[in-house]
CSV table of C-alpha atoms in Angstrom, one decimal:
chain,number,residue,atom,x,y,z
A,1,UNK,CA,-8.7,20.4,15.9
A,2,UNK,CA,-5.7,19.4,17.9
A,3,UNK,CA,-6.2,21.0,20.7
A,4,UNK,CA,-4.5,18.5,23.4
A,5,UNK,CA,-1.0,17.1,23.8
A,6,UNK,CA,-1.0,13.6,21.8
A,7,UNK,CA,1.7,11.3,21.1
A,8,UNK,CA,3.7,13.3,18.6
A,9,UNK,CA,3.8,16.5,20.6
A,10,UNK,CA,2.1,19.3,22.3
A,11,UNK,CA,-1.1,20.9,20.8
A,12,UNK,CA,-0.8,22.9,17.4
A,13,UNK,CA,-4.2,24.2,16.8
A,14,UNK,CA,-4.4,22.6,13.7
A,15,UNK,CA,-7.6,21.7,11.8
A,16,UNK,CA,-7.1,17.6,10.7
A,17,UNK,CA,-9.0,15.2,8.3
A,18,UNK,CA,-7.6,11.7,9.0
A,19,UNK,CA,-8.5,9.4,6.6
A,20,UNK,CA,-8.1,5.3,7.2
A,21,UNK,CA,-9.3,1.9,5.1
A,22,UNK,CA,-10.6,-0.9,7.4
A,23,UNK,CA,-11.2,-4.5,6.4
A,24,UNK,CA,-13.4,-6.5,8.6
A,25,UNK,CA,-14.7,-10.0,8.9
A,26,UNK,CA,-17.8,-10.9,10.4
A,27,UNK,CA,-20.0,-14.0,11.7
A,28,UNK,CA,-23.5,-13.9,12.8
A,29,UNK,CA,-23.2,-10.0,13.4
A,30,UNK,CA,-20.0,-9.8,15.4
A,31,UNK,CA,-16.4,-8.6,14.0
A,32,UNK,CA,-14.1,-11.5,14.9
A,33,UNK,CA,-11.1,-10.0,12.9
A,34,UNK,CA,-10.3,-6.2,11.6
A,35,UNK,CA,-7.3,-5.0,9.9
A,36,UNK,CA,-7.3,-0.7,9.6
A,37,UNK,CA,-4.8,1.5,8.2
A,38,UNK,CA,-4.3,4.8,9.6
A,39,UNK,CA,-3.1,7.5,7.4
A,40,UNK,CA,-0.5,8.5,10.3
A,41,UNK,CA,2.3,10.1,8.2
A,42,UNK,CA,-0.9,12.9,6.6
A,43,UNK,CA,-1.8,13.1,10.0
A,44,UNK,CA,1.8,14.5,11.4
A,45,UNK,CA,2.2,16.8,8.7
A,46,UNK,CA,-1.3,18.4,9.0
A,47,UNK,CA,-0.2,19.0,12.7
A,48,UNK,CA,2.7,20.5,11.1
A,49,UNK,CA,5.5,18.5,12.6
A,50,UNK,CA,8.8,17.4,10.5
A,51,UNK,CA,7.4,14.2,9.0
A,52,UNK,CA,11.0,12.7,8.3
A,53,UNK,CA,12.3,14.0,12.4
A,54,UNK,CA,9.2,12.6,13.8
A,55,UNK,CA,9.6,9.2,11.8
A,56,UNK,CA,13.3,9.3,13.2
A,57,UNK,CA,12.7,9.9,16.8
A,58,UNK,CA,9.6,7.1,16.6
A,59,UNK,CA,12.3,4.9,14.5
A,60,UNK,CA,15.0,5.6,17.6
A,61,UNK,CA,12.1,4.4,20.1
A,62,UNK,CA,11.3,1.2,18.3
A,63,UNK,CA,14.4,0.1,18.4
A,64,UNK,CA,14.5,-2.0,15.1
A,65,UNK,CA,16.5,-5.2,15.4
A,66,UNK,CA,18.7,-5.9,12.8
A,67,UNK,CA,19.3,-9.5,14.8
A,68,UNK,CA,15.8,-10.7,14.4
A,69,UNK,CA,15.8,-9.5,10.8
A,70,UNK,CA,18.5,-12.0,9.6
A,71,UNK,CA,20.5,-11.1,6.9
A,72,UNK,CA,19.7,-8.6,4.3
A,73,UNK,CA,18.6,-10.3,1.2
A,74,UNK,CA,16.7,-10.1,-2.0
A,75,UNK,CA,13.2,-10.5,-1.6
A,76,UNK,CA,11.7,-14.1,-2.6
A,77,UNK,CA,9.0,-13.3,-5.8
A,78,UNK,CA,9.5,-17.0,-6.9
A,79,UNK,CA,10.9,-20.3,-5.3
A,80,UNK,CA,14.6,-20.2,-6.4
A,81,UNK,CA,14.5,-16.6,-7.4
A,82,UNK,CA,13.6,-17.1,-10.8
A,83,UNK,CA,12.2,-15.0,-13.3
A,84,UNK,CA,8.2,-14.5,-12.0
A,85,UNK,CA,5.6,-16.3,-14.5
A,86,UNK,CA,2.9,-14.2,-16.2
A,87,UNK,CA,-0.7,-14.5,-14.7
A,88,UNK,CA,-2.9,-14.3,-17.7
A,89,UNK,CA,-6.3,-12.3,-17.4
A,90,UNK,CA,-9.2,-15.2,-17.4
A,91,UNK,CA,-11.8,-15.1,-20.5
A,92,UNK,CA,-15.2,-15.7,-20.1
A,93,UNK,CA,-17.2,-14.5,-17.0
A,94,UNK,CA,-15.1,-11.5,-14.8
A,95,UNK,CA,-13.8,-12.7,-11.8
A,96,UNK,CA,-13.4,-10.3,-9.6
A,97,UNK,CA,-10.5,-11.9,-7.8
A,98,UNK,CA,-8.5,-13.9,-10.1
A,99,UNK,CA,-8.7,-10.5,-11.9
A,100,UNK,CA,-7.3,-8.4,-9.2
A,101,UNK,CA,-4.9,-10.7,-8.2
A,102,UNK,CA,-3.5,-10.9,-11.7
A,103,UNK,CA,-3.3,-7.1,-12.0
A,104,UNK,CA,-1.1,-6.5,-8.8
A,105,UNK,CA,1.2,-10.0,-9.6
A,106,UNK,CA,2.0,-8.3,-13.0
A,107,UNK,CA,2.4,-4.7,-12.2
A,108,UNK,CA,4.4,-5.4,-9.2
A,109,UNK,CA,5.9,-8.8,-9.5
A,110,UNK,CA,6.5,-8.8,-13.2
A,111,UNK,CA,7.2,-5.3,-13.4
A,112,UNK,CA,4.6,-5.1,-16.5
A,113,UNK,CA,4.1,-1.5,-15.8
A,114,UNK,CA,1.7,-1.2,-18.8
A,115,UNK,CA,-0.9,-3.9,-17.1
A,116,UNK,CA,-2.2,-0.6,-15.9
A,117,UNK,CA,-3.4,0.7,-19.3
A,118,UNK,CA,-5.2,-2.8,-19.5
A,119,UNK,CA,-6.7,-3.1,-16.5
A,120,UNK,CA,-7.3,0.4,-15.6
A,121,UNK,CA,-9.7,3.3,-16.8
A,122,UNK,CA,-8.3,6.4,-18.6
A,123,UNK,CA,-9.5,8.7,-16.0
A,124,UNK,CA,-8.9,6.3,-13.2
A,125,UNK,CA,-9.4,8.5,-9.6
A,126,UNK,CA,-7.0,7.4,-7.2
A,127,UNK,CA,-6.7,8.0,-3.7
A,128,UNK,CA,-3.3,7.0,-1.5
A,129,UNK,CA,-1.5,8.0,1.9
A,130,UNK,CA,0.2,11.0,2.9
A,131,UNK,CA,-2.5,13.1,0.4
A,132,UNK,CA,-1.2,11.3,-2.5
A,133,UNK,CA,-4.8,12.5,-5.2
A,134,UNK,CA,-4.2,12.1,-8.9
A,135,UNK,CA,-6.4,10.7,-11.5
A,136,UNK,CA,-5.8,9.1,-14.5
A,137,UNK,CA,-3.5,6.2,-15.9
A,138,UNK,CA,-0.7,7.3,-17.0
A,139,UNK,CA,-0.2,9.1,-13.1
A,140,UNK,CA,-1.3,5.7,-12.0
A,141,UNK,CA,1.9,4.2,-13.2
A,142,UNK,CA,4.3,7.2,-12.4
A,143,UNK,CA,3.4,6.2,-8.3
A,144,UNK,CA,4.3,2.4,-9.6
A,145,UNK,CA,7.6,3.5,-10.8
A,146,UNK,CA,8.2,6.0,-7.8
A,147,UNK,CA,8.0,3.0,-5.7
A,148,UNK,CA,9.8,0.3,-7.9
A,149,UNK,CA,12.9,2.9,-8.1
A,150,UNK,CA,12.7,3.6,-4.3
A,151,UNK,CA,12.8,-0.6,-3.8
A,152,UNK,CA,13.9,-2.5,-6.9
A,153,UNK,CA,13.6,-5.7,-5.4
A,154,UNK,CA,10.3,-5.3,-3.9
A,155,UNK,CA,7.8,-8.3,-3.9
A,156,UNK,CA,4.1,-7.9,-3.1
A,157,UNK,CA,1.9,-10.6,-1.8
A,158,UNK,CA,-1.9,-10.5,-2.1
A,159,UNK,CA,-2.7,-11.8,1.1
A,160,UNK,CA,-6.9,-11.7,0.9
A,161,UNK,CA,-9.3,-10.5,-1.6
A,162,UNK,CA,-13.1,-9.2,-1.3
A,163,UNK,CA,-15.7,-8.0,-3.6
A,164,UNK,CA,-19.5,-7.9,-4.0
A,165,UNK,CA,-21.3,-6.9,-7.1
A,166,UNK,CA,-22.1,-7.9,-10.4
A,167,UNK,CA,-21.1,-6.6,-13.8
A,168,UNK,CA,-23.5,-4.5,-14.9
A,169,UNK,CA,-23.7,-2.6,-11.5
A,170,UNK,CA,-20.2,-3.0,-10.9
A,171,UNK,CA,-18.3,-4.1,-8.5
A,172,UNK,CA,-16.8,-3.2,-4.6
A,173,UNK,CA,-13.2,-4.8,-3.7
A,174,UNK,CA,-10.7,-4.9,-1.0
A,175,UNK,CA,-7.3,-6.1,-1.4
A,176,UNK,CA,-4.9,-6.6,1.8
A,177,UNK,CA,-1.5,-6.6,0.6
A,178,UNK,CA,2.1,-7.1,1.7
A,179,UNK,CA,5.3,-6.0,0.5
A,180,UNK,CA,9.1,-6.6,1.1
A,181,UNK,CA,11.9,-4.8,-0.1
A,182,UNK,CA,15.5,-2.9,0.4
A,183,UNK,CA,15.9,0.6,0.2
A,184,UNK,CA,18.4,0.6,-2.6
A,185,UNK,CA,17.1,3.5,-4.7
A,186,UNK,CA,16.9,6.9,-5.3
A,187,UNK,CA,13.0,7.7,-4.8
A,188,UNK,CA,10.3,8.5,-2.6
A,189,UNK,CA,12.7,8.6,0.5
A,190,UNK,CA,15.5,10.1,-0.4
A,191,UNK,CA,19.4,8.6,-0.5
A,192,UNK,CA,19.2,4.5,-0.3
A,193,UNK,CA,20.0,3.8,3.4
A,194,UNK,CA,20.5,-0.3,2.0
A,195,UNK,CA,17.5,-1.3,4.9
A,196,UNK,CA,15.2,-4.1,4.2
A,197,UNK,CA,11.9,-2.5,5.2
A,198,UNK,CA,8.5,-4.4,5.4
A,199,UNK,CA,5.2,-2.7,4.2
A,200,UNK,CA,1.5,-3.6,4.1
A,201,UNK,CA,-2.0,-1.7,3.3
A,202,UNK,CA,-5.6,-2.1,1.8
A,203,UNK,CA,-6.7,-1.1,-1.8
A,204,UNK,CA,-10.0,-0.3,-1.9
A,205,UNK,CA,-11.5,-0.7,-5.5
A,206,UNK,CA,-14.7,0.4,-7.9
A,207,UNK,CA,-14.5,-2.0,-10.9
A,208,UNK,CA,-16.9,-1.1,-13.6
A,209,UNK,CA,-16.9,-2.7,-17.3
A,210,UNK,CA,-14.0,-4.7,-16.6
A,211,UNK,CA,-11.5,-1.9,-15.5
A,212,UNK,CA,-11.0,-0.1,-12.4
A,213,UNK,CA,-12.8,3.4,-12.0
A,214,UNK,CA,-11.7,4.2,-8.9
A,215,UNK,CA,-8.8,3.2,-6.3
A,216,UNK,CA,-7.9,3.8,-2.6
A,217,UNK,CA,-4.9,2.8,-1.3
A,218,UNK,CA,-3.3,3.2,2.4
A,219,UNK,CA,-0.5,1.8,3.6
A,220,UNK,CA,1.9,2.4,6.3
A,221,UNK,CA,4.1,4.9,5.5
A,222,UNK,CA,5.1,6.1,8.5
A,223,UNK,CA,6.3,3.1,10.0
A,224,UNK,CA,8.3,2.3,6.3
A,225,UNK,CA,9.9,5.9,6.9
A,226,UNK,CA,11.0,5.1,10.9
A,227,UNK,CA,12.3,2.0,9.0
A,228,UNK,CA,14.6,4.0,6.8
A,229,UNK,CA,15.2,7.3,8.6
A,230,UNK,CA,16.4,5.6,12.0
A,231,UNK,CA,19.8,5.9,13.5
């Protein structure tokens, strides 16, 4: 219950249920490197604040600089911009991996939409930030195509990749991703504002006969929004 003054304002009184994804890397029992997402942007609107005001006023503050940025391009998806290759799904024994990174290269990169009806289960329960709860796949690739329209040049980078299990007890994976693009579209945001706006988050996974069962996905919404609602 937010019953003391915190960064975003005074108390509210509200009841809260902050969820957050953490990857963590360990040697000999001690965490030497952790990356968490916060699911900040729920957080605010549980409190009952103006999500979009609030990601203003924190966008003002940070004082985004346009300098540093360079000039607005296209994001890079291939040496040369060229069209991005197809990564095939490998036969033979599952890889966890080369299977997960071929799944977000494809739906993302590719735009291969359908991938998802490959790769995914029919009543595929899904997870996301700012209360985003759906299940099945054809909802699955409505959020793809909510974000593809918001930034049509986005590129996604996997940038690391765990799992443990086997196949038939399934499997646990983690995915830390990363993702450029320009507001250009009408989507998730509202009227393109033409920013270049960086994003990054952890998928969370249960893989089970070869498909994925279940999904969690946070990523930083809030700071993408003070991004593209700042003065």
């Amino acid at each position: 219950h937010n019953t003391g003054p915190s960064r975003y304002g005074p108390p509210t009184g509200r009841k809260v249920v902050l969820w957050c994804v953490a990857n963590c890397v360990a040697l000999r029992n001690e965490i030497y490197d952790e990356w968490v997402v916060y699911d900040t942007a729920d957080l605010i609107r549980q409190l009952g604040f103006d999500l979009r005001e609030k990601a203003r006023a924190f966008g003002n503050q940070h004082a985004w600089d346009e300098l540093s940025r360079g000039p607005a391009s296209e994001p890079e998806r291939l040496r040369g911009q060229g069209k991005p290759l197809y990564h095939p799904f490998s036969e033979g024994r599952f890889d966890p991996e080369d299977f997960l990174r071929a799944f977000y290269h494809n739906v993302w990169n590719c735009r291969m939409v359908g991938t998802v009806q490959q790769a995914c289960a029919p009543g595929i329960r899904f997870r996301g930030s700012t209360g985003r709860a759906f299940s099945g796949r054809s909802a699955y690739q409505t959020f793809v195509l909510s974000l593809l329209a918001t930034f049509p040049d986005l590129a996604l980078r996997v940038d690391d990749v765990y799992w443990m299990g086997n196949d038939p007890d399934g499997y646990a994976t983690s995915v830390r991703w990363s993702l450029q693009g320009t507001h250009r579209g009408f989507g998730l945001y509202g009227p393109p504002t033409g920013r270049p706006v960086s994003m990054w988050g952890i998928s969370q996974h249960r893989i089970l006969g070869g498909v994925i069962t279940e999904e969690w996905t946070f990523f930083n919404e809030f700071a993408v929004m003070q991004q593209i609602y700042r003065d």
